[in-house]
Coordinates of C-alpha atoms (C1' of nucleotides) in Angstrom, one line a residue:
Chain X
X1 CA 113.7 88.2 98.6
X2 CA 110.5 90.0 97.4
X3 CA 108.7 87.3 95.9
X4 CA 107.7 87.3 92.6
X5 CA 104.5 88.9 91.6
X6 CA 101.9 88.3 89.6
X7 CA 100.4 91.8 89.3
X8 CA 97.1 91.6 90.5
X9 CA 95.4 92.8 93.1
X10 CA 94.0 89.5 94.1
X11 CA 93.5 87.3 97.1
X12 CA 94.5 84.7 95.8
X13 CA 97.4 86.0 94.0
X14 CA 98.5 87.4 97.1
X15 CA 98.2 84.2 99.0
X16 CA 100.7 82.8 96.0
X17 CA 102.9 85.7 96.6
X18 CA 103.6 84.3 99.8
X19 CA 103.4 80.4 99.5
X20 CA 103.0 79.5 96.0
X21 CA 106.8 79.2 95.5
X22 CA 108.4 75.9 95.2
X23 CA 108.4 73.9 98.8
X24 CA 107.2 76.7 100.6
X25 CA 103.9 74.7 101.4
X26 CA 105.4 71.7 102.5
X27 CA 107.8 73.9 104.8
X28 CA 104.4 74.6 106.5
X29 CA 103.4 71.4 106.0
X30 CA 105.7 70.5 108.5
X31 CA 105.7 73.2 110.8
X32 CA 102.1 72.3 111.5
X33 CA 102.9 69.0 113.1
X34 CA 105.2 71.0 115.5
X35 CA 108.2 73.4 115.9
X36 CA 111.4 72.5 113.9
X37 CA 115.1 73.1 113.9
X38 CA 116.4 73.7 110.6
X39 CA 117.9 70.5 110.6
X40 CA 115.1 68.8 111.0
X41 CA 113.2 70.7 108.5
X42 CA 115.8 69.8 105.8
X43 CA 115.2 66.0 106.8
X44 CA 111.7 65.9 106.5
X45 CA 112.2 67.3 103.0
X46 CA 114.9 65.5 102.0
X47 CA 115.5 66.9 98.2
X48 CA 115.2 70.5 99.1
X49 CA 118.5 71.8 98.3
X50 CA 119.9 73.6 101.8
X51 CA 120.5 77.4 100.1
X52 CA 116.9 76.5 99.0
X53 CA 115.6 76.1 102.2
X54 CA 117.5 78.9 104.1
X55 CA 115.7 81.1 101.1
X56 CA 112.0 79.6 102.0
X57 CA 112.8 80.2 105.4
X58 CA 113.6 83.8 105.0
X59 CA 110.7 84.6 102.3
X60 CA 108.2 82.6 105.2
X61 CA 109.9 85.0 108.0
X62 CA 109.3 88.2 106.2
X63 CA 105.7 87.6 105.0
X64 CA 104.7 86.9 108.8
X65 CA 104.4 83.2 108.7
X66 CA 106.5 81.6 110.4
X67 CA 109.3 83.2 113.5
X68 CA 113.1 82.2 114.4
X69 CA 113.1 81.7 117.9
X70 CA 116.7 81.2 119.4
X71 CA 116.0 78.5 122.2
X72 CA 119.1 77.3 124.4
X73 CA 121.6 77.0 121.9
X74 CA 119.5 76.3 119.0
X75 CA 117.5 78.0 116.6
X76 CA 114.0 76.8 116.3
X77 CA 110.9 77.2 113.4
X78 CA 108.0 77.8 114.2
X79 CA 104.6 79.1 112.6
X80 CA 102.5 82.6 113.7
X81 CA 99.3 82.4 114.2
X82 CA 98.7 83.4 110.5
X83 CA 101.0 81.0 109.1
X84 CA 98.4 78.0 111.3
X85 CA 96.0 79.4 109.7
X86 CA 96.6 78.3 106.7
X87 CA 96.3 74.4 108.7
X88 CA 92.8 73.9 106.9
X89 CA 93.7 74.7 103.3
X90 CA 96.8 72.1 103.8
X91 CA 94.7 69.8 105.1
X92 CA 91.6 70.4 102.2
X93 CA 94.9 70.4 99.8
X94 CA 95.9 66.5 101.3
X95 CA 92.4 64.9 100.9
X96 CA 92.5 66.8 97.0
X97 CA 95.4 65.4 96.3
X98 CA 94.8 62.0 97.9
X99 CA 92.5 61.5 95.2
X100 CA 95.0 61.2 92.7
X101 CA 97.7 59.4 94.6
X102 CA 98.5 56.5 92.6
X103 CA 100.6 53.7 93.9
X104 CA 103.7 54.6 95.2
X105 CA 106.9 54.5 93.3
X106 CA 109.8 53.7 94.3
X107 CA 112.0 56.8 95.3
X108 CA 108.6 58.3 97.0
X109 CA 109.1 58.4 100.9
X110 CA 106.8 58.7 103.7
X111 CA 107.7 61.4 106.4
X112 CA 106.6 61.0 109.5
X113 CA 105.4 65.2 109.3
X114 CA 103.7 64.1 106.1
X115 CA 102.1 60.9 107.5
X116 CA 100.9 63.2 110.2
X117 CA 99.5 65.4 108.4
X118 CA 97.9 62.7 106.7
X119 CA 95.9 61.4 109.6
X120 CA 95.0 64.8 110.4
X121 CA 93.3 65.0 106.9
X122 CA 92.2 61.5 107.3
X123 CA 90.6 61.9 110.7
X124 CA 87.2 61.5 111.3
X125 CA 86.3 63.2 114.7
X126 CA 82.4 62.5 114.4
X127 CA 83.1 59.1 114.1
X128 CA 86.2 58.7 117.0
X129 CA 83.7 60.5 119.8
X130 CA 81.8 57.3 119.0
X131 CA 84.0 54.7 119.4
X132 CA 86.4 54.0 122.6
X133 CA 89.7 55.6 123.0
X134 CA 92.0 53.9 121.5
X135 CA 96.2 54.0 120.8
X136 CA 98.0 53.0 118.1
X137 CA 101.8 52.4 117.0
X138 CA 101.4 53.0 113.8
X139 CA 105.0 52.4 111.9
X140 CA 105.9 53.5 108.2
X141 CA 109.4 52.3 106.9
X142 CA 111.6 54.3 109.6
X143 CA 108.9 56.8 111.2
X144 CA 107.4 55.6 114.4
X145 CA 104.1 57.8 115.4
X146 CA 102.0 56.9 117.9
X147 CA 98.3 58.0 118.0
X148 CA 96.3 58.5 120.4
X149 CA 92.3 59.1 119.9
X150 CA 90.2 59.8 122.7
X151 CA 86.1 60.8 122.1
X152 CA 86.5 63.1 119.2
X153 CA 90.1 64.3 119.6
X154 CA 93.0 63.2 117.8
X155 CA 97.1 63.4 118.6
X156 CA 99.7 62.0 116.9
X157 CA 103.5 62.0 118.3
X158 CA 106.4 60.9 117.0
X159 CA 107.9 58.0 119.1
X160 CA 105.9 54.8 121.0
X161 CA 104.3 54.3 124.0
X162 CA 101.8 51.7 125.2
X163 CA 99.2 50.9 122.4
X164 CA 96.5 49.1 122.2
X165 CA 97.3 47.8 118.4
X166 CA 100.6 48.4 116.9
X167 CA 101.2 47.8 113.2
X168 CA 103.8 48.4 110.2
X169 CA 102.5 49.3 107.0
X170 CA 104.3 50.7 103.8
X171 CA 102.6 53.1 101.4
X172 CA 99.8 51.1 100.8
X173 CA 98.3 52.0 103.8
X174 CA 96.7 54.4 101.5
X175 CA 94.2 52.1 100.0
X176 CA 93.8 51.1 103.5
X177 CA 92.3 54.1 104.2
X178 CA 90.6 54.8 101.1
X179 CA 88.3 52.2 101.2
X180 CA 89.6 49.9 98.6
X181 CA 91.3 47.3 101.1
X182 CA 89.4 45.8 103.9
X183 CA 91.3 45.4 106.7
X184 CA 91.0 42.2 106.8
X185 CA 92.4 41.8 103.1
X186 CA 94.9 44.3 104.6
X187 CA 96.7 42.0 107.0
X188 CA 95.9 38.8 105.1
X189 CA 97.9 40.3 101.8
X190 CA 101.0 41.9 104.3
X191 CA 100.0 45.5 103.3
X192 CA 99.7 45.8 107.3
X193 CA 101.3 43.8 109.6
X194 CA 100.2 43.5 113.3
X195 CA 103.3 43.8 115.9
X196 CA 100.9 44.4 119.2
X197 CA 97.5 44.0 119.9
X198 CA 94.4 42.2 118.3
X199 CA 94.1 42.9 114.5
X200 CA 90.5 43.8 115.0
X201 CA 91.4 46.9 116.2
X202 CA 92.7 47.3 112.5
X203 CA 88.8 48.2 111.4
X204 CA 88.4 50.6 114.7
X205 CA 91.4 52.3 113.1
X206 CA 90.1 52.2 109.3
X207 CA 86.7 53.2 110.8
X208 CA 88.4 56.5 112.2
X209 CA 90.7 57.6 109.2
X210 CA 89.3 57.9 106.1
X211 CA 89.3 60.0 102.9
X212 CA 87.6 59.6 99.6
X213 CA 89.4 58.2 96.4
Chain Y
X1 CA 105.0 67.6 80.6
X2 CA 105.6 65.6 83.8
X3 CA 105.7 67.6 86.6
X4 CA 108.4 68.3 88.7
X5 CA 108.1 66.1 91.8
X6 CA 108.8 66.1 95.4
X7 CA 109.5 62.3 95.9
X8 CA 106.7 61.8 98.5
X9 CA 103.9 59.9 98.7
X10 CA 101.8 62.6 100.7
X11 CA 98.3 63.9 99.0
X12 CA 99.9 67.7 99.8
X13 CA 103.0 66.7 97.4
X14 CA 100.8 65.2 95.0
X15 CA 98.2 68.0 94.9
X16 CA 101.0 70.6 94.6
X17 CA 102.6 68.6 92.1
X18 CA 99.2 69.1 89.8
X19 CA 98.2 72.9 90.5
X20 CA 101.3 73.7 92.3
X21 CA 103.2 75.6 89.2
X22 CA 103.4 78.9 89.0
X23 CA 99.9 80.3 86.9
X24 CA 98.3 77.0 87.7
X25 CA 95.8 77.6 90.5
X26 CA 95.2 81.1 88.4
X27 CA 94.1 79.7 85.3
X28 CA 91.9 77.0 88.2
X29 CA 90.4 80.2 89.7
X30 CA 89.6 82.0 86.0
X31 CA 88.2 79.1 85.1
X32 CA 86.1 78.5 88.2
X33 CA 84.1 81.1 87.0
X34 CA 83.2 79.9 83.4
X35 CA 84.7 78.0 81.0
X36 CA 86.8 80.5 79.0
X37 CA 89.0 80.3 75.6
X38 CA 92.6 80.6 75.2
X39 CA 92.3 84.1 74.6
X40 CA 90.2 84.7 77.4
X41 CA 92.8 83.3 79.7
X42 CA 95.7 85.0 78.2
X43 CA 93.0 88.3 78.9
X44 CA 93.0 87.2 82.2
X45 CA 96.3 86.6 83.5
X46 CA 98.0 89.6 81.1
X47 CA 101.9 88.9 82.7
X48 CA 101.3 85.0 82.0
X49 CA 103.5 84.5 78.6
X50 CA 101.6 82.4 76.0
X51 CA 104.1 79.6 75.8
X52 CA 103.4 79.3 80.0
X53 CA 99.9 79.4 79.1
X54 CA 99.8 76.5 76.6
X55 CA 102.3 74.8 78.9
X56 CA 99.8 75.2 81.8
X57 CA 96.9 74.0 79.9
X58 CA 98.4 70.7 78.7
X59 CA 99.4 70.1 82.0
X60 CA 96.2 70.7 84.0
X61 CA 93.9 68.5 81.2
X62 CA 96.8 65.7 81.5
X63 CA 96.1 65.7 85.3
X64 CA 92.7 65.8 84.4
X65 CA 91.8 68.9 86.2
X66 CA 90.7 70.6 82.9
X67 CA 89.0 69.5 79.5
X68 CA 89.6 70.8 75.7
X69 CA 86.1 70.9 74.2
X70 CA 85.8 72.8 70.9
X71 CA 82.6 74.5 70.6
X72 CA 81.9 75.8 66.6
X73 CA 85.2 76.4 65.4
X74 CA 86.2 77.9 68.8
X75 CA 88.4 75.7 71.5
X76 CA 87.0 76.3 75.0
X77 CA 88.6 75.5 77.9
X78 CA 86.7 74.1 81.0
X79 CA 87.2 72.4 84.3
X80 CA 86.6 68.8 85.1
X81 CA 84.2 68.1 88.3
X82 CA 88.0 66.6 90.2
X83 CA 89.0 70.7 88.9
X84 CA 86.2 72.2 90.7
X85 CA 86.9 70.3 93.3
X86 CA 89.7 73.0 93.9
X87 CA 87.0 75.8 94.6
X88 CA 86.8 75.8 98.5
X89 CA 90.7 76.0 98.3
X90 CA 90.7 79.0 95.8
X91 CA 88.3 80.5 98.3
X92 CA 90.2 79.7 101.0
X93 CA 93.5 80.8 99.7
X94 CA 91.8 84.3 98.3
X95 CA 90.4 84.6 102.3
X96 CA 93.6 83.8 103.5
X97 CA 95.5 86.1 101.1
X98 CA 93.1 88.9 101.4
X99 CA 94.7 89.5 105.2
X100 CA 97.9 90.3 103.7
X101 CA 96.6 92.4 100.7
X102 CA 98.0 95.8 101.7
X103 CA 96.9 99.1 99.1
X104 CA 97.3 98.3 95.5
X105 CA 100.1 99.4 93.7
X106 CA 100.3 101.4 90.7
X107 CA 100.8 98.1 88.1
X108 CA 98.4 96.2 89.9
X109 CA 95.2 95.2 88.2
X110 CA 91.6 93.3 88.9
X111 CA 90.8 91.6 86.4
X112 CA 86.6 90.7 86.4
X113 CA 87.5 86.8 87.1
X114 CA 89.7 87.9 89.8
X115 CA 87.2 90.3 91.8
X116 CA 83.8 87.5 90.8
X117 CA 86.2 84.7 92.8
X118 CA 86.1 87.8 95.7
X119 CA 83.2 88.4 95.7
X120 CA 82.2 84.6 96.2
X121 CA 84.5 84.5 98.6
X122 CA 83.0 87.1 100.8
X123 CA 79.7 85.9 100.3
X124 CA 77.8 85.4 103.1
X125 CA 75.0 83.6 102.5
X126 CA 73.2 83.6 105.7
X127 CA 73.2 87.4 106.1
X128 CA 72.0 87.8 102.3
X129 CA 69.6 85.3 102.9
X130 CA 67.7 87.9 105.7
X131 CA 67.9 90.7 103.3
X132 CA 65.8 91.3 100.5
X133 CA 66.8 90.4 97.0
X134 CA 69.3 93.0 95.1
X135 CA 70.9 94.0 91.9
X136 CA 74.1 95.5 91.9
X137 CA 75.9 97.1 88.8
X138 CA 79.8 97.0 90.3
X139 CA 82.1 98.7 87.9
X140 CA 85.9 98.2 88.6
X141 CA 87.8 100.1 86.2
X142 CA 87.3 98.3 82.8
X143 CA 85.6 95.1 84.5
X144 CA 81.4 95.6 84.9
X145 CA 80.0 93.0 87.0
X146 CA 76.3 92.4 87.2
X147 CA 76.1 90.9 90.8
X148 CA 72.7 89.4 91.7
X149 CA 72.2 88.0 95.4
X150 CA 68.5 86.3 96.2
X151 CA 67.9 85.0 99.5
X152 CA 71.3 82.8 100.0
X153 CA 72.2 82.6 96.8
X154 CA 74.5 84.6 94.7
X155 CA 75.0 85.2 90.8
X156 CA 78.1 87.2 89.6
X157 CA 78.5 87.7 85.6
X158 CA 79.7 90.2 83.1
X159 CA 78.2 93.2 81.6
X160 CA 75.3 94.8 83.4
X161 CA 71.8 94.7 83.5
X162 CA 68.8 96.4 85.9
X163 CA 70.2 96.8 89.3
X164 CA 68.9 98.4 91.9
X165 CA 72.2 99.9 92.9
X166 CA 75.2 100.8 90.7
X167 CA 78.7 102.4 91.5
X168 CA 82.5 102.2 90.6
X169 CA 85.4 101.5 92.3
X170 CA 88.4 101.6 92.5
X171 CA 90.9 98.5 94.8
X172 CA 89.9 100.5 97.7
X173 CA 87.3 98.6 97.5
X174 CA 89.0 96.2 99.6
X175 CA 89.0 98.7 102.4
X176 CA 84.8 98.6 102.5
X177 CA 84.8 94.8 102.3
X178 CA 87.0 94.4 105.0
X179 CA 85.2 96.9 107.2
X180 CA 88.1 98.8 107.5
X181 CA 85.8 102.2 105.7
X182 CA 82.4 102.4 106.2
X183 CA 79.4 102.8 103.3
X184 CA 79.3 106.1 103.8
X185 CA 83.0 107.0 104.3
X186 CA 83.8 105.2 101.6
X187 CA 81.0 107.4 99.2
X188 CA 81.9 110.7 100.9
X189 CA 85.9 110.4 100.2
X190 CA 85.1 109.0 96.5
X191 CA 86.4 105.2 96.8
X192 CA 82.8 104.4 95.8
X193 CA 80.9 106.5 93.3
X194 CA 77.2 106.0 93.2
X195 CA 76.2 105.7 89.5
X196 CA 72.7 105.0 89.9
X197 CA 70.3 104.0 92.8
X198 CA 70.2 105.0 96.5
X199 CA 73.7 105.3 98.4
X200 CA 71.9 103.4 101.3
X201 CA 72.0 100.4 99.3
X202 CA 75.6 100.1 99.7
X203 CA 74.8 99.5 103.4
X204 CA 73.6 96.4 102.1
X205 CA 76.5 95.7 99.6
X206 CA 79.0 96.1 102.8
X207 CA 76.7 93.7 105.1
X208 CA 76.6 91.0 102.0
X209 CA 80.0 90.6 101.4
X210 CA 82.8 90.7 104.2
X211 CA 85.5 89.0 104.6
X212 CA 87.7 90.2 108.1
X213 CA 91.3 91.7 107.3
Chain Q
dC1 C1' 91.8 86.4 64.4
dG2 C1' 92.1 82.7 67.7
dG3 C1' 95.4 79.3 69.3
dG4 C1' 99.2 78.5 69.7
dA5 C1' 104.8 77.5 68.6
dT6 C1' 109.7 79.5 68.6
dC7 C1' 113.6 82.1 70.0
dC8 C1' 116.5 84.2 73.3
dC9 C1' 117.6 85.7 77.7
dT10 C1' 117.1 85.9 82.7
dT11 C1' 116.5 83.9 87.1
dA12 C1' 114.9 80.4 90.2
dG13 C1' 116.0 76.0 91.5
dG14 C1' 119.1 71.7 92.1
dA15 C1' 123.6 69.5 93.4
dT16 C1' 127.5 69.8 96.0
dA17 C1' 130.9 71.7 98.7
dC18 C1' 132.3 74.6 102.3
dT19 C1' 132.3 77.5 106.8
dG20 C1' 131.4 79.7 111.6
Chain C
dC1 C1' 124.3 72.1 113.5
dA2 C1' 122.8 75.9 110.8
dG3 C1' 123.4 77.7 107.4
dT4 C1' 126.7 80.1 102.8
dA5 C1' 129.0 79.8 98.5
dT6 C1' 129.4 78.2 94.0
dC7 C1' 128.3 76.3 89.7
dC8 C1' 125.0 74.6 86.4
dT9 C1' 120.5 73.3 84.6
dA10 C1' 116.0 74.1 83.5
dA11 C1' 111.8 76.8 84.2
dG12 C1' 109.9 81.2 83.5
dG13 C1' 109.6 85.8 81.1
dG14 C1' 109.2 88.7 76.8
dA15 C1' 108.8 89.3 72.0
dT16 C1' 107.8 87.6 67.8
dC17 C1' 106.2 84.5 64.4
dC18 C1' 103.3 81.0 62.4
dC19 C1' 99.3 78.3 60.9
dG20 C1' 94.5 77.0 60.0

DNA sequence: CGGGATCCCTTAGGATACTG
DNA sequence: CAGTATCCTAAGGGATCCCG
């Protein structure tokens, strides 16, 4: 239960202590989009192995990170305040790693916690407050999230509502966003494909997310 | 040599997949200080065994976060500019972590890579930069740092030099940094010892670096 | 002596099945 | 639904040895 240590006297040790092992990350990953059962949890992350994940969510319990709240019936997940405030290193970790994302392969899945985490990272707020508010329906394989931006303020939500522009888009997206597809090129080579809405709005969005590569 | 991975297309995934191993962002934060040799490293991270160590290495300069450059019959390892990309997170992490530092134990060391990453982390360049320039001599237990600060910028090495303060300590240390004992408490029950220069000048030290608990 | 490689053992982690 | 229990593999830990 005690983690294991590394025998320093460290911050940054110490932070490792508590969220360095296996998953534990991504556990908060998740838990920053929003509270989550444990069932939920375990389908967000869907090779976590359950014993695995009752461990995590123990460990993550007893440093002070996250609390087991019993609401009506079931048991929810969700992070203290000092486990949110670990929601900037996530984020600075995403646009790190986005860096070396190559193209995806073909067992890698997108989650809609992870794709919103991902347009939190991607999120430009100096540039939203300068453009008009705007919705999207923004769909990746099975995960539905619609995203609203208004001035410099972002929210994402699983499920749709009305949109202004609604698209599917697979991994790719990420070049998208990167910089290295237009979106024009996007929609003309089927990397996004407009459902709703004028594919203009397709640069508004590009304009609004995007992180180095 | 691959390593494991989390099936996901996400930038947290992937960046957890390169520095995500236990030792990894260790060797990242030693080696955020200098460039260091094998030896150096092992120094550093005593618990680490060598096989983890060579292990660790080939992984971080296959991800490119690190480079092999022999220098005159030595091999010296050194981060790539995507490797020091990582510093703000190190920093971030050792901020983070620092909260939920409690007193050392016993087996517990600080290793002088270790307490130069802490020191930059509670650097605080604006108040330095409204205090005149100053040479500390910081000895904790076998590490001597020479730590220079002028105007907003800070220099932290090895050895010592002329200071215009110098004193020992112990990991209590973290109790001054965090505000939690003050200059003079922290002189009058012996978790500072003043070596040479005026006491006063620790004042200064405190003010310099903070980071909150 | 620096820079590893090898061996053996322990334990975390993965797969799967099961239970209140 | 929210976890345990079990079994097995592979990563990590510790010591020692090797090679240029």
């Amino acid at each position: 239960m005690a983690a294991r240590d590394y025998g320093q006297y460290c911050g940054v040790t110490r932070a490792l202590e508590l969220v360095g092992e296996r998953w534990a990350l991504l556990i908060v990953r998740d838990l920053l989009v929003g509270p989550r059962r444990y069932g939920e949890l375990a389908a967000g992350l869907p090779r976590i192995p359950s014993n695995i994940l009752a461990a995590r969510l123990k460990e993550l319990q007893g440093a002070g990170l996250i609390r087991r709240v019993p609401r009506s019936r079931v048991i929810i997940y969700e992070l203290t305040p000092y486990g949110r405030e670990l929601e900037p290193i996530v984020l600075a970790l995403g646009a790190w790693g986005f860096k070396a994302m190559g193209d995806p392969r073909a067992e890698q899945i997108i989650t809609p916690d992870s794709m919103t985490m991902a347009l939190r990272t991607a999120f430009r707020p100096d540039v939203a407050a300068s453009l008009p508010a705007t919705a999207y329906g923004a769909r990746f394989g099975p995960a539905e999230l619609l995203v609203r931006v208004d001035g410099s303020t972002l929210d994402v939500r699983r499920g749709d509502g009305p949109v202004d522009l609604a698209f599917a888009a697979g991994p790719e997206i990420r070049r998208l966003i990167s910089g290295e597809l237009s979106p024009d090129r996007a929609i003309a080579t089927g990397v996004v494909e407009v459902l709703r809405g004028h594919g203009r709005l397709l640069d508004r969005f590009a304009n609004t997310f995007h992180l180095a590569a």
